[in-house]
PDB file of C-alpha atoms in Angstrom:
ATOM      1  CA  UNK A  27      21.905 -69.486  74.905  1.00  0.00           C
ATOM      2  CA  UNK A  28      21.781 -71.369  78.201  1.00  0.00           C
ATOM      3  CA  UNK A  29      19.437 -68.768  79.659  1.00  0.00           C
ATOM      4  CA  UNK A  30      17.090 -69.026  76.651  1.00  0.00           C
ATOM      5  CA  UNK A  31      17.053 -72.818  76.946  1.00  0.00           C
ATOM      6  CA  UNK A  32      16.378 -72.557  80.678  1.00  0.00           C
ATOM      7  CA  UNK A  33      13.478 -70.163  80.063  1.00  0.00           C
ATOM      8  CA  UNK A  34      12.021 -72.452  77.385  1.00  0.00           C
ATOM      9  CA  UNK A  35      12.307 -75.526  79.629  1.00  0.00           C
ATOM     10  CA  UNK A  36      10.645 -73.823  82.576  1.00  0.00           C
ATOM     11  CA  UNK A  37       7.842 -72.508  80.366  1.00  0.00           C
ATOM     12  CA  UNK A  38       7.193 -75.907  78.756  1.00  0.00           C
ATOM     13  CA  UNK A  39       7.117 -77.708  82.099  1.00  0.00           C
ATOM     14  CA  UNK A  40       4.761 -75.162  83.638  1.00  0.00           C
ATOM     15  CA  UNK A  41       2.426 -75.285  80.624  1.00  0.00           C
ATOM     16  CA  UNK A  42       2.562 -79.075  80.780  1.00  0.00           C
ATOM     17  CA  UNK A  43       1.408 -78.965  84.384  1.00  0.00           C
ATOM     18  CA  UNK A  44      -1.629 -76.926  83.350  1.00  0.00           C
ATOM     19  CA  UNK A  45      -2.431 -79.411  80.585  1.00  0.00           C
ATOM     20  CA  UNK A  46      -2.146 -82.329  82.990  1.00  0.00           C
ATOM     21  CA  UNK A  47      -4.803 -80.729  85.201  1.00  0.00           C
ATOM     22  CA  UNK A  48      -7.259 -81.065  82.299  1.00  0.00           C
ATOM     23  CA  UNK A  49      -6.155 -84.516  81.100  1.00  0.00           C
ATOM     24  CA  UNK A  50      -9.001 -87.043  81.436  1.00  0.00           C
ATOM     25  CA  UNK A  51     -11.039 -84.349  83.215  1.00  0.00           C
ATOM     26  CA  UNK A  52     -13.794 -81.966  82.092  1.00  0.00           C
ATOM     27  CA  UNK A  53     -12.935 -79.301  79.524  1.00  0.00           C
ATOM     28  CA  UNK A  54     -14.447 -77.574  76.512  1.00  0.00           C
ATOM     29  CA  UNK A  55     -13.758 -78.785  72.973  1.00  0.00           C
ATOM     30  CA  UNK A  56     -14.275 -76.628  69.885  1.00  0.00           C
ATOM     31  CA  UNK A  57     -13.506 -77.134  66.197  1.00  0.00           C
ATOM     32  CA  UNK A  58     -11.173 -74.601  64.551  1.00  0.00           C
ATOM     33  CA  UNK A  59     -11.691 -76.348  61.229  1.00  0.00           C
ATOM     34  CA  UNK A  60     -12.321 -79.772  59.737  1.00  0.00           C
ATOM     35  CA  UNK A  61     -10.814 -82.399  62.089  1.00  0.00           C
ATOM     36  CA  UNK A  62      -8.906 -79.624  63.894  1.00  0.00           C
ATOM     37  CA  UNK A  63     -10.084 -79.477  67.520  1.00  0.00           C
ATOM     38  CA  UNK A  64      -8.955 -77.082  70.231  1.00  0.00           C
ATOM     39  CA  UNK A  65      -9.585 -77.400  73.963  1.00  0.00           C
ATOM     40  CA  UNK A  66      -9.529 -75.333  77.121  1.00  0.00           C
ATOM     41  CA  UNK A  67      -6.152 -76.940  77.841  1.00  0.00           C
ATOM     42  CA  UNK A  68      -4.674 -75.627  74.559  1.00  0.00           C
ATOM     43  CA  UNK A  69      -5.712 -72.071  75.400  1.00  0.00           C
ATOM     44  CA  UNK A  70      -4.605 -72.228  79.041  1.00  0.00           C
ATOM     45  CA  UNK A  71      -1.169 -73.515  78.044  1.00  0.00           C
ATOM     46  CA  UNK A  72      -0.838 -70.923  75.285  1.00  0.00           C
ATOM     47  CA  UNK A  73      -1.646 -68.067  77.650  1.00  0.00           C
ATOM     48  CA  UNK A  74       0.882 -69.242  80.235  1.00  0.00           C
ATOM     49  CA  UNK A  75       3.620 -69.822  77.662  1.00  0.00           C
ATOM     50  CA  UNK A  76       3.193 -66.331  76.276  1.00  0.00           C
ATOM     51  CA  UNK A  77       3.245 -64.808  79.758  1.00  0.00           C
ATOM     52  CA  UNK A  78       6.519 -66.528  80.641  1.00  0.00           C
ATOM     53  CA  UNK A  79       8.351 -66.272  77.324  1.00  0.00           C
ATOM     54  CA  UNK A  80       7.397 -62.745  76.296  1.00  0.00           C
ATOM     55  CA  UNK A  81       7.810 -61.394  79.811  1.00  0.00           C
ATOM     56  CA  UNK A  82      11.319 -62.880  79.861  1.00  0.00           C
ATOM     57  CA  UNK A  83      12.218 -61.661  76.362  1.00  0.00           C
ATOM     58  CA  UNK A  84       9.843 -58.804  75.417  1.00  0.00           C
ATOM     59  CA  UNK A  85      11.770 -57.930  72.243  1.00  0.00           C
ATOM     60  CA  UNK A  86      11.314 -61.370  70.686  1.00  0.00           C
ATOM     61  CA  UNK A  87       8.558 -62.163  68.206  1.00  0.00           C
ATOM     62  CA  UNK A  88       5.744 -64.663  68.760  1.00  0.00           C
ATOM     63  CA  UNK A  89       4.168 -67.384  66.617  1.00  0.00           C
ATOM     64  CA  UNK A  90       1.765 -69.879  68.158  1.00  0.00           C
ATOM     65  CA  UNK A  91      -0.896 -72.193  66.814  1.00  0.00           C
ATOM     66  CA  UNK A  92      -3.384 -70.785  69.318  1.00  0.00           C
ATOM     67  CA  UNK A  93      -2.631 -67.048  69.000  1.00  0.00           C
ATOM     68  CA  UNK A  94      -3.893 -64.821  66.190  1.00  0.00           C
ATOM     69  CA  UNK A  95      -0.877 -64.222  63.969  1.00  0.00           C
ATOM     70  CA  UNK A  96       0.667 -60.769  63.625  1.00  0.00           C
ATOM     71  CA  UNK A  97       2.884 -59.615  60.733  1.00  0.00           C
ATOM     72  CA  UNK A  98       5.052 -57.812  63.300  1.00  0.00           C
ATOM     73  CA  UNK A  99       6.920 -61.077  63.884  1.00  0.00           C
ATOM     74  CA  UNK A 100       8.344 -60.999  60.353  1.00  0.00           C
ATOM     75  CA  UNK A 101      10.602 -58.079  61.293  1.00  0.00           C
ATOM     76  CA  UNK A 102      12.052 -59.816  64.349  1.00  0.00           C
ATOM     77  CA  UNK A 103      15.528 -61.349  64.396  1.00  0.00           C
ATOM     78  CA  UNK A 104      14.470 -63.746  67.148  1.00  0.00           C
ATOM     79  CA  UNK A 105      11.039 -65.290  67.591  1.00  0.00           C
ATOM     80  CA  UNK A 106       9.414 -67.855  69.859  1.00  0.00           C
ATOM     81  CA  UNK A 107       7.572 -70.541  67.868  1.00  0.00           C
ATOM     82  CA  UNK A 108       5.262 -72.631  70.036  1.00  0.00           C
ATOM     83  CA  UNK A 109       2.560 -75.240  69.927  1.00  0.00           C
ATOM     84  CA  UNK A 110       1.053 -75.270  73.415  1.00  0.00           C
ATOM     85  CA  UNK A 111      -0.452 -78.733  72.938  1.00  0.00           C
ATOM     86  CA  UNK A 112       0.769 -80.674  69.922  1.00  0.00           C
ATOM     87  CA  UNK A 113      -1.403 -83.769  69.709  1.00  0.00           C
ATOM     88  CA  UNK A 114      -4.769 -82.335  70.749  1.00  0.00           C
ATOM     89  CA  UNK A 115      -6.668 -85.267  69.230  1.00  0.00           C
ATOM     90  CA  UNK A 116      -4.632 -87.712  71.304  1.00  0.00           C
ATOM     91  CA  UNK A 117      -5.149 -85.572  74.400  1.00  0.00           C
ATOM     92  CA  UNK A 118      -8.921 -85.737  73.841  1.00  0.00           C
ATOM     93  CA  UNK A 119      -8.800 -89.508  73.293  1.00  0.00           C
ATOM     94  CA  UNK A 120      -6.756 -90.057  76.459  1.00  0.00           C
ATOM     95  CA  UNK A 121      -3.713 -91.267  74.503  1.00  0.00           C
ATOM     96  CA  UNK A 122      -0.474 -89.893  76.044  1.00  0.00           C
ATOM     97  CA  UNK A 123       1.075 -88.912  72.701  1.00  0.00           C
ATOM     98  CA  UNK A 124       1.148 -85.127  73.077  1.00  0.00           C
ATOM     99  CA  UNK A 125       3.716 -82.502  74.039  1.00  0.00           C
ATOM    100  CA  UNK A 126       4.261 -78.840  74.742  1.00  0.00           C
ATOM    101  CA  UNK A 127       6.545 -77.568  71.981  1.00  0.00           C
ATOM    102  CA  UNK A 128       8.714 -74.457  72.436  1.00  0.00           C
ATOM    103  CA  UNK A 129      11.344 -73.244  69.965  1.00  0.00           C
ATOM    104  CA  UNK A 130      13.454 -70.140  69.592  1.00  0.00           C
ATOM    105  CA  UNK A 131      14.319 -69.096  66.044  1.00  0.00           C
ATOM    106  CA  UNK A 132      17.108 -66.728  65.044  1.00  0.00           C
ATOM    107  CA  UNK A 133      17.193 -65.404  61.481  1.00  0.00           C
ATOM    108  CA  UNK A 134      15.121 -68.345  60.284  1.00  0.00           C
ATOM    109  CA  UNK A 135      17.032 -71.115  62.065  1.00  0.00           C
ATOM    110  CA  UNK A 136      15.847 -72.975  65.198  1.00  0.00           C
ATOM    111  CA  UNK A 137      18.464 -72.451  67.920  1.00  0.00           C
ATOM    112  CA  UNK A 138      16.553 -73.762  70.958  1.00  0.00           C
ATOM    113  CA  UNK A 139      14.067 -76.615  71.078  1.00  0.00           C
ATOM    114  CA  UNK A 140      12.090 -78.049  73.999  1.00  0.00           C
ATOM    115  CA  UNK A 141       9.416 -80.759  73.956  1.00  0.00           C
ATOM    116  CA  UNK A 142       7.681 -81.846  77.157  1.00  0.00           C
ATOM    117  CA  UNK A 143       5.227 -84.715  77.543  1.00  0.00           C
ATOM    118  CA  UNK A 144       3.445 -84.013  80.846  1.00  0.00           C
ATOM    119  CA  UNK A 145       2.070 -87.558  81.179  1.00  0.00           C
ATOM    120  CA  UNK A 146       5.309 -89.498  80.652  1.00  0.00           C
ATOM    121  CA  UNK A 147       7.427 -86.567  81.933  1.00  0.00           C
ATOM    122  CA  UNK A 148       9.800 -86.961  78.977  1.00  0.00           C
ATOM    123  CA  UNK A 149      11.742 -83.740  78.414  1.00  0.00           C
ATOM    124  CA  UNK A 150      13.549 -83.388  75.069  1.00  0.00           C
ATOM    125  CA  UNK A 151      15.892 -80.396  74.839  1.00  0.00           C
ATOM    126  CA  UNK A 152      18.488 -78.946  72.484  1.00  0.00           C
ATOM    127  CA  UNK A 153      20.333 -75.738  71.762  1.00  0.00           C
ATOM    128  CA  UNK A 154      22.480 -74.813  68.800  1.00  0.00           C
ATOM    129  CA  UNK A 155      25.901 -76.468  68.976  1.00  0.00           C
ATOM    130  CA  UNK A 156      25.323 -77.984  72.430  1.00  0.00           C
ATOM    131  CA  UNK A 157      23.743 -81.339  71.553  1.00  0.00           C
ATOM    132  CA  UNK A 158      20.340 -82.881  72.224  1.00  0.00           C
ATOM    133  CA  UNK A 159      19.091 -84.491  75.414  1.00  0.00           C
ATOM    134  CA  UNK A 160      16.250 -86.584  76.799  1.00  0.00           C
ATOM    135  CA  UNK A 161      15.861 -86.031  80.537  1.00  0.00           C
ATOM    136  CA  UNK A 162      19.377 -84.521  80.587  1.00  0.00           C
ATOM    137  CA  UNK A 163      20.964 -87.583  78.929  1.00  0.00           C
ATOM    138  CA  UNK A 164      22.581 -87.140  75.473  1.00  0.00           C
ATOM    139  CA  UNK A 165      20.616 -88.574  72.547  1.00  0.00           C
ATOM    140  CA  UNK A 166      21.479 -89.420  68.949  1.00  0.00           C
ATOM    141  CA  UNK A 167      19.601 -90.500  65.847  1.00  0.00           C
ATOM    142  CA  UNK A 168      19.839 -94.150  64.849  1.00  0.00           C
ATOM    143  CA  UNK A 169      21.709 -95.267  61.759  1.00  0.00           C
ATOM    144  CA  UNK A 170      20.490 -98.312  59.801  1.00  0.00           C
ATOM    145  CA  UNK A 171      21.493 -99.252  56.279  1.00  0.00           C
ATOM    146  CA  UNK A 172      18.786-101.852  55.688  1.00  0.00           C
ATOM    147  CA  UNK A 173      15.455-100.225  54.804  1.00  0.00           C
ATOM    148  CA  UNK A 174      13.481-103.373  55.623  1.00  0.00           C
ATOM    149  CA  UNK A 175      14.800-103.209  59.195  1.00  0.00           C
ATOM    150  CA  UNK A 176      13.817 -99.582  59.794  1.00  0.00           C
ATOM    151  CA  UNK A 177      11.125 -98.457  62.233  1.00  0.00           C
ATOM    152  CA  UNK A 178       9.178 -95.516  60.806  1.00  0.00           C
ATOM    153  CA  UNK A 179       7.140 -93.220  63.043  1.00  0.00           C
ATOM    154  CA  UNK A 180       4.146 -92.080  61.040  1.00  0.00           C
ATOM    155  CA  UNK A 181       0.803 -90.403  61.609  1.00  0.00           C
ATOM    156  CA  UNK A 182      -2.223 -92.022  63.223  1.00  0.00           C
ATOM    157  CA  UNK A 183      -4.568 -89.903  61.098  1.00  0.00           C
ATOM    158  CA  UNK A 184      -2.665 -90.613  57.872  1.00  0.00           C
ATOM    159  CA  UNK A 185      -2.733 -94.320  58.704  1.00  0.00           C
ATOM    160  CA  UNK A 186      -6.500 -94.214  59.295  1.00  0.00           C
ATOM    161  CA  UNK A 187      -6.964 -92.576  55.898  1.00  0.00           C
ATOM    162  CA  UNK A 188      -5.017 -95.375  54.221  1.00  0.00           C
ATOM    163  CA  UNK A 189      -2.216 -93.089  53.028  1.00  0.00           C
ATOM    164  CA  UNK A 190       0.440 -95.497  54.284  1.00  0.00           C
ATOM    165  CA  UNK A 191      -1.101 -98.655  52.799  1.00  0.00           C
ATOM    166  CA  UNK A 192       1.236 -98.573  49.742  1.00  0.00           C
ATOM    167  CA  UNK A 193       4.227 -98.827  52.112  1.00  0.00           C
ATOM    168  CA  UNK A 194       3.143-102.016  53.893  1.00  0.00           C
ATOM    169  CA  UNK A 195       6.050-104.458  53.828  1.00  0.00           C
ATOM    170  CA  UNK A 196       8.574-101.862  52.662  1.00  0.00           C
ATOM    171  CA  UNK A 197       9.939-101.101  56.145  1.00  0.00           C
ATOM    172  CA  UNK A 198      10.476-103.183  59.254  1.00  0.00           C
ATOM    173  CA  UNK A 199       7.631-101.445  61.072  1.00  0.00           C
ATOM    174  CA  UNK A 200       5.250 -98.564  60.507  1.00  0.00           C
ATOM    175  CA  UNK A 201       4.504 -97.293  64.013  1.00  0.00           C
ATOM    176  CA  UNK A 202       1.614 -94.810  64.132  1.00  0.00           C
ATOM    177  CA  UNK A 203       2.000 -92.256  66.931  1.00  0.00           C
ATOM    178  CA  UNK A 204       0.189 -88.993  67.588  1.00  0.00           C
ATOM    179  CA  UNK A 205       1.829 -85.547  67.691  1.00  0.00           C
ATOM    180  CA  UNK A 206       4.315 -84.548  65.022  1.00  0.00           C
ATOM    181  CA  UNK A 207       6.572 -82.910  67.607  1.00  0.00           C
ATOM    182  CA  UNK A 208       6.570 -85.993  69.855  1.00  0.00           C
ATOM    183  CA  UNK A 209       7.535 -88.213  66.925  1.00  0.00           C
ATOM    184  CA  UNK A 210      10.464 -85.908  66.151  1.00  0.00           C
ATOM    185  CA  UNK A 211      11.651 -86.124  69.757  1.00  0.00           C
ATOM    186  CA  UNK A 212      11.409 -89.913  69.782  1.00  0.00           C
ATOM    187  CA  UNK A 213      13.295 -90.132  66.482  1.00  0.00           C
ATOM    188  CA  UNK A 214      16.036 -87.847  67.806  1.00  0.00           C
ATOM    189  CA  UNK A 215      16.309 -90.112  70.864  1.00  0.00           C
ATOM    190  CA  UNK A 216      16.835 -93.216  68.723  1.00  0.00           C
ATOM    191  CA  UNK A 217      13.465 -94.751  69.606  1.00  0.00           C
ATOM    192  CA  UNK A 218      12.872 -95.191  65.870  1.00  0.00           C
ATOM    193  CA  UNK A 219      14.868 -94.728  62.683  1.00  0.00           C
ATOM    194  CA  UNK A 220      12.813 -92.236  60.708  1.00  0.00           C
ATOM    195  CA  UNK A 221       9.949 -89.803  61.201  1.00  0.00           C
ATOM    196  CA  UNK A 222       7.802 -89.274  58.120  1.00  0.00           C
ATOM    197  CA  UNK A 223       4.649 -87.366  57.253  1.00  0.00           C
ATOM    198  CA  UNK A 224       2.882 -87.402  53.899  1.00  0.00           C
ATOM    199  CA  UNK A 225       0.779 -84.305  54.608  1.00  0.00           C
ATOM    200  CA  UNK A 226       1.694 -80.609  55.060  1.00  0.00           C
ATOM    201  CA  UNK A 227       2.558 -79.328  58.540  1.00  0.00           C
ATOM    202  CA  UNK A 228       2.904 -75.903  60.120  1.00  0.00           C
ATOM    203  CA  UNK A 229       6.011 -74.280  61.557  1.00  0.00           C
ATOM    204  CA  UNK A 230       4.783 -74.666  65.139  1.00  0.00           C
ATOM    205  CA  UNK A 231       4.378 -78.428  64.621  1.00  0.00           C
ATOM    206  CA  UNK A 232       8.028 -79.043  63.796  1.00  0.00           C
ATOM    207  CA  UNK A 233      10.247 -76.120  64.808  1.00  0.00           C
ATOM    208  CA  UNK A 234      11.362 -77.327  68.262  1.00  0.00           C
ATOM    209  CA  UNK A 235      11.669 -80.881  66.974  1.00  0.00           C
ATOM    210  CA  UNK A 236      13.783 -79.642  64.070  1.00  0.00           C
ATOM    211  CA  UNK A 237      16.322 -78.165  66.501  1.00  0.00           C
ATOM    212  CA  UNK A 238      16.403 -81.399  68.518  1.00  0.00           C
ATOM    213  CA  UNK A 239      16.799 -83.539  65.378  1.00  0.00           C
ATOM    214  CA  UNK A 240      19.647 -81.304  64.164  1.00  0.00           C
ATOM    215  CA  UNK A 241      21.498 -81.540  67.458  1.00  0.00           C
ATOM    216  CA  UNK A 242      21.049 -85.324  67.635  1.00  0.00           C
ATOM    217  CA  UNK A 243      22.947 -85.758  64.377  1.00  0.00           C
ATOM    218  CA  UNK A 244      20.013 -85.913  61.979  1.00  0.00           C
ATOM    219  CA  UNK A 245      18.138 -83.524  59.761  1.00  0.00           C
ATOM    220  CA  UNK A 246      14.577 -82.640  58.846  1.00  0.00           C
ATOM    221  CA  UNK A 247      13.659 -82.017  55.229  1.00  0.00           C
ATOM    222  CA  UNK A 248      10.504 -81.666  53.171  1.00  0.00           C
ATOM    223  CA  UNK A 249       9.696 -84.506  50.790  1.00  0.00           C
ATOM    224  CA  UNK A 250      10.957 -82.292  47.958  1.00  0.00           C
ATOM    225  CA  UNK A 251      14.363 -82.120  49.683  1.00  0.00           C
ATOM    226  CA  UNK A 252      14.076 -78.548  50.979  1.00  0.00           C
ATOM    227  CA  UNK A 253      15.173 -77.527  54.472  1.00  0.00           C
ATOM    228  CA  UNK A 254      12.918 -75.067  56.262  1.00  0.00           C
ATOM    229  CA  UNK A 255      13.713 -71.484  57.118  1.00  0.00           C
ATOM    230  CA  UNK A 256      11.310 -70.436  59.864  1.00  0.00           C
ATOM    231  CA  UNK A 257       9.299 -67.291  60.568  1.00  0.00           C
ATOM    232  CA  UNK A 258       7.854 -67.212  57.070  1.00  0.00           C
ATOM    233  CA  UNK A 259       4.682 -65.318  56.175  1.00  0.00           C
ATOM    234  CA  UNK A 260       3.153 -68.622  55.042  1.00  0.00           C
ATOM    235  CA  UNK A 261       3.743 -71.036  57.920  1.00  0.00           C
ATOM    236  CA  UNK A 262       2.637 -74.173  56.036  1.00  0.00           C
ATOM    237  CA  UNK A 263       5.345 -76.637  54.934  1.00  0.00           C
ATOM    238  CA  UNK A 264       4.506 -78.783  51.911  1.00  0.00           C
ATOM    239  CA  UNK A 265       4.278 -81.473  50.618  1.00  0.00           C
ATOM    240  CA  UNK A 266       5.339 -83.569  53.638  1.00  0.00           C
ATOM    241  CA  UNK A 267       8.376 -84.238  55.815  1.00  0.00           C
ATOM    242  CA  UNK A 268      11.015 -86.792  56.709  1.00  0.00           C
ATOM    243  CA  UNK A 269      13.552 -86.687  59.555  1.00  0.00           C
ATOM    244  CA  UNK A 270      16.336 -88.786  61.016  1.00  0.00           C
ATOM    245  CA  UNK A 271      19.883 -89.712  60.069  1.00  0.00           C
ATOM    246  CA  UNK A 272      19.142 -89.220  56.377  1.00  0.00           C
TER     247      UNK A 272
END
């Protein structure tokens, strides 16, 4: 497992370096769908991640936000699940809330997770049974009994849409931050009490963060209470998600 974690870390850091070359520079922006942009940086990072990870482990499957999906992955025992740039909107806006997200899944369970923020140089890592780390220092989820004292990391876009307005005053603080994966890393590191999303997410958004949350003593569940098994034909997780020491 150490070798897989090492490969994932090296790949994430190298992809992050490519992304940083584009940050606040000139690059192409396209729309994959409504409010779903993709940039030259996304594609460059995706290409490099695939080169490193698949070259290192050619028998593993592949699922990435920026690669056309193949049903071949469904037959694989192990599969890389990546988001080369989680937080593309923030990247475009010049807000440093984005990460490279790399996970390794075995029989549906995330066993390696790496998140790298190339601007802040925060490196969140975890592997099954070995704990979670931020910059090589052990991390753990926070535990608070008083709901009104809790800090909740929620979505910038959901906040803009007014989806969190009914929760004003319920918690100690609603802190809107970009990138689902980054929020999971911060929650695992005890920078907040709970991560929550009211909208569906994809496997590549949360898989690495799920491993890191697990190894930091927390868990990630859908709002209906279900825990995710990864490498599904339908990669969308509904209705929303919550994570932390819950």
